[in-house]
Coordinates of C-alpha atoms in Angstrom, one line a residue:
M11 CA 0.1 0.0 0.0
T12 CA 1.3 3.3 -1.1
S13 CA 1.6 6.0 1.7
R14 CA 0.5 9.7 1.1
A15 CA 3.9 10.8 1.1
T16 CA 5.6 8.7 -1.9
R17 CA 2.3 9.4 -3.7
G18 CA 3.0 13.3 -3.7
P19 CA 6.4 13.1 -5.5
R20 CA 5.0 10.4 -8.0
R21 CA 2.3 12.6 -9.5
R22 CA 4.2 15.4 -10.0
T23 CA 6.8 13.6 -11.7
V24 CA 4.4 12.3 -13.9
F25 CA 3.0 15.7 -14.1
A26 CA 6.3 16.4 -15.4
L27 CA 7.2 14.7 -17.7
G28 CA 3.8 15.0 -19.3
T29 CA 4.4 18.7 -19.6
I30 CA 7.9 17.9 -21.7
L31 CA 6.9 15.4 -23.3
C32 CA 3.6 17.9 -25.0
V33 CA 6.2 20.7 -25.1
L34 CA 8.3 18.0 -27.7
V35 CA 5.2 16.9 -29.5
A36 CA 5.1 20.5 -30.1
F37 CA 7.6 21.1 -31.2
V38 CA 8.0 18.1 -33.7
I39 CA 4.7 19.4 -34.8
R40 CA 6.4 22.9 -35.4
L41 CA 9.3 21.3 -37.3
V42 CA 7.7 19.5 -39.8
D43 CA 4.8 22.5 -40.1
I44 CA 8.5 24.3 -40.9
Q45 CA 10.0 22.2 -42.8
V46 CA 7.6 19.9 -44.3
V47 CA 4.3 21.5 -44.9
S48 CA 4.6 24.9 -45.1
A49 CA 9.0 24.5 -47.0
N50 CA 7.6 26.2 -49.8
D51 CA 6.4 29.3 -48.4
H52 CA 9.0 29.6 -45.6
I53 CA 11.6 29.2 -48.7
A54 CA 10.3 32.2 -50.2
D55 CA 10.2 34.3 -47.8
S56 CA 13.9 33.8 -46.7
L57 CA 14.3 34.7 -50.7
E58 CA 12.9 38.1 -50.0
V59 CA 14.0 39.0 -46.7
G60 CA 17.6 39.5 -46.4
K61 CA 20.0 36.9 -48.5
L62 CA 19.3 33.9 -47.1
G63 CA 19.0 32.1 -50.1
S64 CA 20.2 31.1 -53.3
T65 CA 18.6 31.1 -56.7
Q66 CA 19.4 29.7 -59.6
T67 CA 17.7 30.2 -63.0
L68 CA 16.6 27.2 -65.2
T69 CA 17.1 27.4 -68.9
G70 CA 14.9 25.1 -71.5
A71 CA 16.1 25.2 -75.1
R72 CA 14.7 27.0 -78.0
G73 CA 12.3 24.5 -79.9
T74 CA 13.0 22.8 -83.6
I75 CA 11.7 23.6 -86.8
E76 CA 11.2 20.7 -89.1
D77 CA 9.7 20.1 -92.7
E78 CA 6.6 18.5 -93.4
N79 CA 8.3 15.4 -93.0
G80 CA 10.4 15.5 -90.2
I81 CA 13.7 16.7 -91.8
V82 CA 15.7 19.4 -89.3
L83 CA 15.7 22.8 -90.3
A84 CA 16.7 24.5 -87.4
S85 CA 18.1 23.3 -83.8
S86 CA 19.5 24.3 -80.7
V87 CA 22.6 22.7 -79.5
K88 CA 24.6 23.5 -75.9
I89 CA 28.1 24.5 -76.3
Y90 CA 30.8 25.7 -73.9
D91 CA 33.2 28.3 -73.9
A92 CA 36.7 27.3 -71.9
Q93 CA 39.1 29.4 -69.7
L94 CA 42.0 29.1 -68.0
S95 CA 42.8 30.6 -64.8
P96 CA 47.2 31.6 -65.7
S97 CA 47.4 32.5 -61.5
L98 CA 46.0 28.9 -60.7
I99 CA 48.1 27.0 -62.9
E100 CA 51.0 29.0 -61.7
E101 CA 49.9 27.9 -58.0
V102 CA 49.3 24.4 -58.5
D103 CA 52.2 23.9 -61.4
G104 CA 54.6 25.6 -58.1
N105 CA 52.5 23.0 -55.5
E106 CA 55.8 20.6 -54.8
K107 CA 54.0 19.2 -51.6
N108 CA 51.7 18.2 -53.8
P109 CA 53.0 17.9 -57.1
P110 CA 49.5 17.9 -59.9
E111 CA 48.9 14.6 -62.1
H112 CA 49.2 16.5 -65.8
P113 CA 52.0 19.7 -65.4
W114 CA 51.3 22.3 -67.3
E115 CA 53.9 21.3 -70.0
E116 CA 52.2 18.3 -70.6
A117 CA 48.6 19.0 -69.7
S118 CA 48.6 22.1 -72.5
E119 CA 49.7 19.2 -74.8
L120 CA 46.0 17.5 -73.8
I121 CA 44.4 20.7 -73.7
A122 CA 46.0 21.3 -77.4
E123 CA 44.7 18.2 -78.6
I124 CA 41.6 18.0 -77.5
T125 CA 40.6 21.4 -78.7
G126 CA 42.8 21.5 -82.1
Q127 CA 44.8 24.1 -80.7
D128 CA 49.3 24.7 -81.3
A129 CA 49.9 24.0 -77.5
A130 CA 53.5 26.1 -78.1
D131 CA 50.8 29.0 -78.5
L132 CA 49.0 28.1 -75.8
R133 CA 51.5 27.9 -73.6
A134 CA 52.9 31.1 -74.7
G135 CA 49.6 33.2 -74.7
V136 CA 49.2 32.2 -71.0
A137 CA 52.6 33.5 -69.7
A138 CA 52.4 36.8 -71.7
N139 CA 48.6 36.6 -69.9
L140 CA 50.6 35.7 -66.4
E141 CA 53.3 38.5 -66.9
N142 CA 50.8 41.5 -67.6
N143 CA 49.1 40.3 -65.1
P144 CA 50.9 38.1 -62.6
D145 CA 47.2 37.4 -60.8
S146 CA 45.5 37.1 -63.8
Q147 CA 42.0 34.9 -63.2
Y148 CA 41.3 34.8 -66.8
Y149 CA 42.6 33.2 -69.8
L150 CA 40.1 32.4 -73.2
L151 CA 40.9 29.2 -74.1
K152 CA 38.1 28.4 -76.9
N153 CA 34.7 29.5 -77.4
G154 CA 32.2 26.9 -79.0
L155 CA 33.4 23.6 -77.8
S156 CA 31.0 20.3 -78.1
T157 CA 29.6 18.3 -76.0
A158 CA 32.4 15.8 -76.6
D159 CA 35.0 17.7 -76.4
Y160 CA 33.4 19.4 -73.4
L161 CA 33.7 15.4 -71.8
K162 CA 37.3 15.1 -72.8
L163 CA 38.2 18.5 -70.9
R164 CA 36.3 17.1 -67.9
D165 CA 37.9 14.5 -67.6
L166 CA 41.0 16.1 -67.4
G167 CA 40.3 17.3 -63.7
L168 CA 42.1 20.5 -64.2
V169 CA 41.2 22.5 -61.8
Y170 CA 42.5 26.0 -63.2
L171 CA 40.1 24.7 -66.7
S172 CA 36.2 25.9 -66.2
M173 CA 33.9 25.9 -69.3
T174 CA 30.5 27.8 -69.7
P175 CA 27.8 26.2 -71.3
R176 CA 25.2 28.4 -73.3
E177 CA 22.9 27.5 -76.0
T178 CA 23.6 28.0 -79.9
R179 CA 21.1 27.9 -83.4
L180 CA 22.1 25.2 -85.4
Y181 CA 20.2 25.2 -88.8
P182 CA 21.5 21.6 -90.4
N183 CA 20.1 22.1 -93.8
G184 CA 22.6 25.4 -94.6
A185 CA 20.6 27.9 -96.7
V186 CA 17.4 24.8 -97.5
A187 CA 14.8 27.0 -96.7
G188 CA 16.8 29.7 -95.2
N189 CA 14.9 32.6 -95.6
I190 CA 11.6 31.6 -94.7
V191 CA 13.3 29.7 -91.8
G192 CA 15.3 33.1 -90.2
Y193 CA 17.2 33.7 -87.8
L194 CA 18.1 35.0 -84.6
D195 CA 20.3 37.6 -83.2
S196 CA 23.6 37.0 -80.5
A197 CA 21.4 37.2 -77.9
G198 CA 18.8 35.0 -79.0
E199 CA 16.0 37.1 -79.7
A200 CA 14.5 35.9 -82.8
Q201 CA 14.8 38.7 -86.3
S202 CA 12.9 37.1 -89.2
G203 CA 11.1 33.9 -90.6
V204 CA 9.3 31.2 -88.8
E205 CA 12.0 32.0 -86.4
Q206 CA 9.8 35.1 -85.6
L207 CA 6.3 34.1 -86.9
E208 CA 6.1 30.7 -84.2
S209 CA 8.3 32.4 -81.1
A210 CA 5.5 31.5 -78.6
C211 CA 5.9 27.9 -80.0
L212 CA 9.6 27.8 -80.2
A213 CA 10.2 29.9 -77.1
P214 CA 11.5 27.8 -74.0
T215 CA 9.8 28.3 -70.1
S216 CA 12.2 29.5 -67.5
G217 CA 12.5 27.2 -64.4
E218 CA 14.2 27.9 -61.4
R219 CA 16.0 26.1 -58.3
T220 CA 16.0 28.0 -54.8
Y221 CA 17.6 26.5 -51.7
L222 CA 19.4 28.1 -48.1
R223 CA 22.7 27.4 -47.1
G224 CA 24.1 27.8 -43.3
T225 CA 27.5 29.2 -41.8
D226 CA 29.3 26.2 -43.4
G227 CA 27.9 26.6 -47.0
V228 CA 26.1 23.2 -46.9
I229 CA 22.5 23.3 -48.6
I230 CA 20.3 23.1 -45.1
P231 CA 17.8 20.2 -45.7
G232 CA 14.1 20.5 -47.2
S233 CA 15.1 24.2 -48.4
D234 CA 16.0 22.7 -52.5
R235 CA 13.1 23.9 -54.4
T236 CA 13.1 23.0 -57.8
V237 CA 10.8 24.2 -60.7
P238 CA 12.1 22.4 -64.1
A239 CA 12.4 24.7 -66.8
E240 CA 10.7 23.3 -70.6
D241 CA 11.9 23.2 -73.7
G242 CA 10.2 25.3 -76.8
G243 CA 8.0 23.5 -78.6
T244 CA 8.8 21.5 -82.6
V245 CA 7.1 23.5 -85.3
T246 CA 6.3 21.6 -88.5
L247 CA 6.2 23.4 -91.6
T248 CA 4.5 22.3 -94.7
I249 CA 7.5 23.1 -96.7
N250 CA 9.1 19.8 -98.8
S251 CA 12.5 20.7 -98.1
D252 CA 13.7 17.9 -100.8
L253 CA 12.1 20.0 -102.8
Q254 CA 13.3 23.1 -101.9
W255 CA 16.6 22.1 -102.7
Y256 CA 16.0 21.2 -106.0
L257 CA 14.1 24.7 -106.5
Q258 CA 16.6 26.8 -104.7
Q259 CA 19.7 25.1 -106.8
M260 CA 17.4 25.5 -110.5
I261 CA 16.4 29.5 -109.8
A262 CA 19.8 30.1 -108.7
E263 CA 21.1 28.9 -111.8
E264 CA 18.0 30.0 -114.2
A265 CA 18.9 33.9 -112.4
H266 CA 21.9 34.0 -113.6
T267 CA 21.6 32.4 -116.8
Q268 CA 19.0 35.8 -117.2
N269 CA 21.1 37.9 -115.4
A270 CA 18.4 39.1 -112.9
K271 CA 18.5 40.7 -109.8
A272 CA 16.2 37.8 -108.2
G273 CA 14.1 34.8 -108.4
S274 CA 11.7 32.7 -106.8
V275 CA 9.3 29.9 -106.9
T276 CA 6.5 29.3 -104.8
V277 CA 4.6 26.1 -105.1
V278 CA 0.9 25.5 -103.7
E279 CA -1.1 22.5 -102.5
V280 CA -4.2 23.2 -104.8
K281 CA -6.8 21.2 -102.2
T282 CA -4.8 22.5 -99.6
G283 CA -3.9 25.8 -100.1
K284 CA -0.6 24.3 -98.2
I285 CA 2.9 25.9 -99.6
R286 CA 5.3 23.4 -100.1
A287 CA 8.0 25.2 -101.4
A288 CA 9.3 29.2 -101.1
A289 CA 12.2 28.6 -102.9
E290 CA 14.2 32.3 -103.5
W291 CA 17.9 33.2 -104.5
P292 CA 19.8 34.9 -103.4
S293 CA 19.5 32.6 -100.8
L294 CA 20.0 32.6 -96.2
D295 CA 22.5 30.7 -94.9
P296 CA 21.3 31.5 -90.8
N297 CA 24.2 30.0 -90.0
D298 CA 26.4 32.2 -91.7
L299 CA 25.0 35.5 -92.0
D300 CA 27.9 37.7 -92.8
S301 CA 28.5 35.6 -96.7
S302 CA 25.0 37.4 -97.3
S303 CA 24.4 40.6 -98.0
P304 CA 22.2 42.5 -94.8
E305 CA 19.1 43.1 -98.1
D306 CA 19.0 39.2 -98.1
W307 CA 18.5 38.1 -95.2
G308 CA 14.5 38.7 -95.3
T309 CA 12.6 36.7 -97.4
R310 CA 11.8 38.8 -101.3
I311 CA 9.1 35.7 -101.3
F312 CA 6.5 37.7 -98.9
T313 CA 7.9 41.2 -99.1
R314 CA 8.7 42.0 -102.7
T315 CA 5.7 43.1 -104.2
F316 CA 5.1 43.3 -108.1
E317 CA 2.3 44.3 -110.5
P318 CA 1.3 41.3 -111.8
G319 CA 0.5 41.7 -115.5
S320 CA -0.8 39.3 -117.7
T321 CA -0.9 36.6 -115.2
F322 CA -4.3 38.7 -114.1
K323 CA -5.4 39.0 -117.3
A324 CA -7.1 35.1 -115.6
I325 CA -8.9 37.1 -113.1
T326 CA -10.4 39.5 -115.5
A327 CA -11.9 37.0 -117.2
A328 CA -13.2 35.2 -114.1
T329 CA -14.6 38.5 -113.2
L330 CA -16.9 38.8 -116.5
L331 CA -17.9 35.0 -117.0
E332 CA -19.0 35.2 -113.7
E333 CA -21.0 38.1 -114.1
G334 CA -22.4 36.9 -117.2
V335 CA -21.0 39.4 -119.5
V336 CA -19.4 37.2 -121.4
N337 CA -19.1 33.5 -123.8
G338 CA -16.7 32.3 -125.4
N339 CA -18.9 33.4 -129.0
T340 CA -18.1 37.5 -127.1
T341 CA -15.5 39.0 -129.6
V342 CA -13.9 43.3 -129.4
S343 CA -12.2 44.1 -132.2
A344 CA -8.9 45.5 -131.4
S345 CA -5.2 46.1 -133.1
S346 CA -1.7 46.4 -131.2
H347 CA -2.3 50.4 -130.4
E348 CA -5.3 52.4 -129.9
K349 CA -6.2 55.6 -128.1
F350 CA -9.6 55.7 -126.0
A351 CA -12.5 57.7 -125.8
N352 CA -11.2 59.1 -122.4
G353 CA -8.0 59.7 -123.7
A354 CA -5.7 56.7 -122.3
V355 CA -3.3 55.0 -124.9
I356 CA -3.1 50.8 -124.4
N357 CA -0.4 49.0 -126.3
D358 CA 0.2 45.2 -127.4
A359 CA 3.9 43.4 -126.9
F360 CA 3.6 43.2 -130.5
V361 CA 2.3 45.1 -133.6
H362 CA -0.7 43.1 -135.2
G363 CA -3.9 44.8 -137.3
A364 CA -7.6 44.6 -136.0
H365 CA -8.5 41.4 -134.8
Q366 CA -11.9 40.4 -133.6
Y367 CA -10.9 38.6 -130.8
T368 CA -12.7 36.1 -129.0
L369 CA -11.8 36.0 -125.0
A370 CA -10.0 33.0 -125.0
G371 CA -7.9 34.8 -127.6
S372 CA -7.5 38.0 -125.9
M373 CA -5.7 35.6 -123.9
I374 CA -3.9 33.3 -125.7
D375 CA -2.2 36.5 -127.3
S376 CA -2.0 38.4 -124.0
S377 CA -3.7 41.5 -125.7
N378 CA -3.8 44.2 -123.9
V379 CA -6.1 46.6 -126.0
A380 CA -8.4 43.4 -126.0
L381 CA -8.5 42.6 -122.5
A382 CA -9.5 46.5 -121.7
K383 CA -11.8 46.5 -124.3
F384 CA -13.1 42.8 -122.8
G385 CA -13.0 44.4 -118.8
T386 CA -14.6 47.4 -119.0
M387 CA -17.5 45.7 -120.1
I388 CA -17.9 45.7 -116.2
D389 CA -18.3 48.8 -113.6
A390 CA -14.9 49.5 -112.0
Q391 CA -15.8 48.8 -108.6
T392 CA -17.2 45.3 -109.3
R393 CA -13.7 44.9 -110.9
R394 CA -11.9 46.0 -108.0
E395 CA -14.0 43.5 -105.4
Y396 CA -12.9 40.6 -107.3
L397 CA -9.8 42.0 -106.6
E398 CA -10.2 41.9 -103.1
R399 CA -12.0 38.6 -103.7
F400 CA -8.8 37.1 -105.4
G401 CA -6.9 38.2 -102.3
V402 CA -4.8 41.6 -103.2
G403 CA -4.4 44.3 -100.7
E404 CA -4.4 41.7 -98.1
T405 CA -1.7 39.7 -96.4
T406 CA -1.6 35.6 -97.0
I407 CA -0.9 33.8 -94.0
D408 CA 1.0 37.3 -91.6
F409 CA 3.8 36.3 -91.9
P410 CA 7.1 39.1 -90.5
R411 CA 6.7 41.7 -92.6
E412 CA 4.6 40.7 -95.6
E413 CA 3.6 42.9 -97.4
P414 CA -0.5 43.0 -98.7
G415 CA -0.2 44.8 -102.1
L416 CA -1.5 48.1 -102.8
L417 CA -5.3 48.3 -104.2
H418 CA -6.4 51.9 -104.7
P419 CA -9.7 52.6 -104.6
V420 CA -12.0 53.0 -107.7
E421 CA -12.0 57.2 -107.2
N422 CA -8.5 57.0 -107.9
W423 CA -8.2 55.0 -110.9
D424 CA -7.4 57.8 -113.9
S425 CA -8.1 57.4 -117.6
Q426 CA -5.3 54.9 -117.6
S427 CA -5.6 52.8 -114.7
L428 CA -9.5 52.4 -116.0
Y429 CA -7.9 50.0 -118.3
T430 CA -4.4 48.7 -117.1
T431 CA -5.9 47.9 -114.1
T432 CA -7.8 45.2 -116.7
F433 CA -4.6 43.6 -117.9
G434 CA -2.3 43.7 -113.7
H435 CA -1.3 47.5 -114.1
Y436 CA -2.1 49.9 -111.2
F437 CA -1.8 47.3 -108.1
T438 CA 0.7 45.2 -106.5
V439 CA 1.0 41.7 -105.3
T440 CA 3.3 38.9 -104.3
A441 CA 4.4 35.8 -105.5
P442 CA 1.7 33.5 -102.6
Q443 CA -1.0 35.9 -103.7
L444 CA -0.7 35.4 -107.3
A445 CA -0.3 31.8 -106.1
G446 CA -3.6 31.7 -103.7
A447 CA -5.2 33.8 -106.7
Y448 CA -4.5 30.8 -109.0
Q449 CA -5.2 28.1 -106.7
A450 CA -9.0 29.6 -106.6
L451 CA -9.0 29.1 -110.3
A452 CA -7.8 25.2 -109.9
N453 CA -9.6 24.1 -107.0
G454 CA -13.2 25.0 -108.9
G455 CA -13.4 28.2 -107.1
E456 CA -12.8 27.2 -104.0
K457 CA -10.0 30.1 -102.4
I458 CA -8.3 28.5 -99.2
D459 CA -6.1 30.0 -97.4
L460 CA -2.5 29.7 -97.4
S461 CA -0.8 27.8 -94.8
L462 CA 2.9 27.2 -93.8
V463 CA 2.8 25.8 -90.6
E464 CA 1.2 23.0 -89.5
S465 CA 1.4 22.2 -86.1
C466 CA 3.1 23.0 -82.6
T467 CA 4.3 20.3 -80.9
L468 CA 4.2 20.9 -76.8
D469 CA 7.4 19.7 -74.8
D470 CA 5.0 17.4 -73.4
G471 CA 4.4 15.8 -76.5
T472 CA 0.5 17.7 -77.3
V473 CA 0.3 18.3 -81.0
V474 CA -1.4 21.7 -80.9
P475 CA -2.7 21.9 -85.0
A476 CA -2.5 25.0 -86.8
Q477 CA -5.4 27.0 -87.5
A478 CA -7.5 25.7 -89.6
P479 CA -7.2 27.7 -93.2
E480 CA -10.8 29.5 -94.4
H481 CA -12.2 28.3 -97.3
E482 CA -14.3 30.7 -99.5
Q483 CA -16.3 30.3 -102.8
I484 CA -15.2 33.0 -104.9
I485 CA -16.7 32.2 -108.1
S486 CA -18.7 29.5 -109.4
E487 CA -17.1 26.0 -109.4
S488 CA -18.5 26.5 -114.4
T489 CA -16.6 30.0 -114.2
A490 CA -13.5 28.2 -112.8
D491 CA -13.3 25.3 -114.8
Q492 CA -14.2 28.0 -118.4
V493 CA -10.8 30.1 -117.2
S494 CA -9.0 27.2 -116.7
R495 CA -9.2 26.0 -120.1
I496 CA -8.8 29.2 -121.5
L497 CA -5.1 29.5 -119.7
E498 CA -4.8 25.3 -120.7
N499 CA -4.8 27.3 -124.3
V500 CA -2.8 29.9 -123.3
S501 CA -0.1 27.1 -122.4
V502 CA -1.1 25.3 -125.8
Q503 CA -1.5 27.9 -128.5
G504 CA 0.8 30.5 -127.2
G505 CA 4.4 31.5 -128.1
L506 CA 6.0 29.5 -125.5
S507 CA 4.6 26.4 -125.5
D508 CA 7.1 23.9 -126.9
S509 CA 9.2 25.7 -124.1
I510 CA 6.6 24.8 -121.1
K511 CA 5.1 22.0 -122.2
V512 CA 6.0 18.9 -119.5
P513 CA 5.1 15.3 -121.1
G514 CA 2.2 13.7 -119.7
Y515 CA 0.3 16.3 -118.1
R516 CA -2.2 19.0 -118.9
V517 CA -0.5 22.7 -118.0
A518 CA -2.1 26.0 -118.0
T519 CA 0.0 28.9 -117.2
K520 CA -0.2 32.8 -117.9
T521 CA 2.8 34.7 -118.3
G522 CA 3.2 38.1 -116.8
T523 CA 5.7 41.0 -117.6
A524 CA 5.4 44.7 -115.8
Q525 CA 8.1 48.0 -115.7
V526 CA 9.3 48.5 -112.3
P527 CA 9.1 51.3 -110.9
D528 CA 12.1 53.8 -110.2
G529 CA 11.2 55.4 -107.3
N530 CA 10.5 59.1 -108.7
G531 CA 6.8 58.4 -108.9
G532 CA 8.0 56.6 -112.7
Y533 CA 9.3 53.7 -114.6
K534 CA 12.8 51.7 -114.9
D535 CA 13.4 52.5 -119.1
G536 CA 13.5 48.9 -120.3
I537 CA 13.5 47.5 -117.1
Y538 CA 11.2 44.6 -116.4
F539 CA 9.8 42.4 -113.4
T540 CA 8.3 38.8 -114.9
S541 CA 6.8 36.2 -113.7
M542 CA 4.9 33.0 -114.8
A543 CA 1.8 31.2 -112.7
G544 CA 0.1 27.8 -113.8
F545 CA -1.5 24.4 -112.5
A546 CA -1.2 21.3 -113.5
P547 CA -2.5 18.5 -114.0
V548 CA -5.6 20.2 -115.6
D549 CA -8.6 17.7 -115.3
D550 CA -7.2 17.1 -111.9
P551 CA -5.3 20.3 -109.9
E552 CA -2.7 19.2 -108.1
Y553 CA 0.0 21.8 -107.5
V554 CA 0.2 25.9 -108.1
V555 CA 3.6 27.1 -109.1
V556 CA 4.7 30.8 -109.4
V557 CA 8.0 31.9 -110.6
T558 CA 9.6 35.5 -111.1
L559 CA 12.1 36.9 -111.8
D560 CA 13.6 40.1 -111.2
E561 CA 14.8 42.5 -113.9
P562 CA 16.6 40.0 -116.0
T563 CA 18.4 41.7 -118.8
R564 CA 19.0 38.6 -121.2
V565 CA 15.6 37.7 -121.5
V566 CA 13.4 40.6 -120.6
S567 CA 9.9 39.6 -121.6
S568 CA 7.9 36.8 -120.0
A569 CA 9.4 34.5 -121.7
A570 CA 12.5 34.5 -119.4
T571 CA 11.0 32.6 -116.9
A572 CA 9.7 29.8 -119.4
D573 CA 12.4 27.6 -118.8
A574 CA 12.3 27.9 -114.5
F575 CA 8.4 27.3 -114.8
Q576 CA 8.9 24.2 -117.2
K577 CA 11.1 22.4 -114.7
A578 CA 9.6 23.6 -111.7
M579 CA 6.4 22.3 -112.1
T580 CA 8.2 19.1 -113.4
Q581 CA 9.8 18.8 -110.4
V582 CA 7.3 19.2 -108.3
L583 CA 4.8 16.2 -109.9
K584 CA 7.8 14.1 -110.1
A585 CA 8.7 14.8 -106.2
Y586 CA 4.4 13.8 -105.2
R587 CA 4.0 11.2 -108.0
V588 CA 1.2 13.0 -109.4
S589 CA -0.4 9.9 -112.0
P590 CA -0.1 11.5 -115.3
S591 CA -3.0 13.1 -117.4
S592 CA -6.1 10.7 -118.0
E593 CA -8.2 12.6 -119.7
P594 CA -7.4 14.6 -123.0
M595 CA -7.6 18.8 -123.8
D596 CA -10.8 19.3 -125.1
E597 CA -11.1 20.8 -128.6
L598 CA -8.9 24.0 -129.3
L599 CA -10.8 27.3 -128.4
P600 CA -10.7 29.8 -131.1
K601 CA -8.6 33.4 -131.1
F602 CA -10.7 34.9 -133.0
K603 CA -14.3 35.0 -134.8

């Protein structure tokens, strides 16, 4: 039996132990709250107050640009800039108690073998650096080392060697689609092309690592927090890089042959509006900007505007047929030089007497006078509205610095432009706009917005398709078929029929020749911008091809583009394995009545 005297101290002991236990439990609970439950909040507070923590920014890699088949056109790689500490070399090399595994004489040989430098020059450079500053801690070894070289140097275990990683942009196919792909500046900012167009997809998202260190420099357990970086997405283009390569080589050769300032080939898929090639010369290799003139660092395809000339006679024909003011039997009398009632004077490119031209005949002979008479059967405002329908005055894909072209309001049309607008003058377009207009003609009158980007694949694998292009029936299928038949007759009956023939395929084409502005409100004398637009096969159109030559001087007419067009169309049909025409051409249309 426990006495009252002993029960008192025991109760006090139990009470004291219980109190201590409660305090310990409270401390443990608080410790768990600080280091586990609310760790992130406390770390954030400590990083903001004083200098209790460290934050490292984690960078992701910029995304890749690839063609329709997954061939890489632009990617990011990590390279390394290597530096030496001359004073530390001297200190390590002079440590007799703990000599280095590789003395500097030997280490310099190993380093030079990896970096491709001369070891004697390296030693002399370090010595000169020390002579100039005995406490020097920096000597540039080499910039831009590969990961393989970095690993070799790292394995040497040299304490005086440091290597700083950085990201650089690589364009594996060089100038192939270089003008379209674009480039980055030295700060990694996109300056042109798809690099700029798709920056939102390509740009990485930075992460960060935050932590606290104790007085001994050791990271405090539980304080290390990492938000990983996300790499940029992969942009897939509609471009076929193999076709692009061929067309770039071809148009460069043709531009040189014709002694032209520049040239381009644009290829559009009829049923989708996808741009399969956008080749141009001069070309740009984004790996070596200095090898090109700064004026070639962009793309002329989307920025060079020109009067389309006779290629847009097809649009005048479509307007007339759609409005029902002409048919296959309608004719106008036209000679090669005529003065109109309002004082306007129109000339044809060749001298001829008065012909009773059909609409098809005026296209085959490319008679400006005849088209002026046919075209003005429709009022000016209606004609302008049709030009807008076919894309004049609007950008195609909102490419960086893309020009919309110029389409004057009708009230600004004077006595001359009232007529010249019927055959492709007094307004300007770009090559993609011209290709888009012919896409609508080839596609039964349905215009599909052009596209250059297929999709963006995010870092987590999510594929985000490009916005679906808009479709619009701008003329009837019947009208488009009639114009296609006329354009096929131009190919067969025109003066360039032999030059543009593609064996096995029915082809529809129209040439264009336009004067070049002199910058003073007039035109250069005897200098022209030539073009040819067309599609094939006529019986089931698959591809539109537009070829341009800027100021050719060997042949100054649109005939300058004939060989380039034939080669381009042949290669396009071959590249996509398009079946030859299975239906024969209809009977030839009459030129005169």
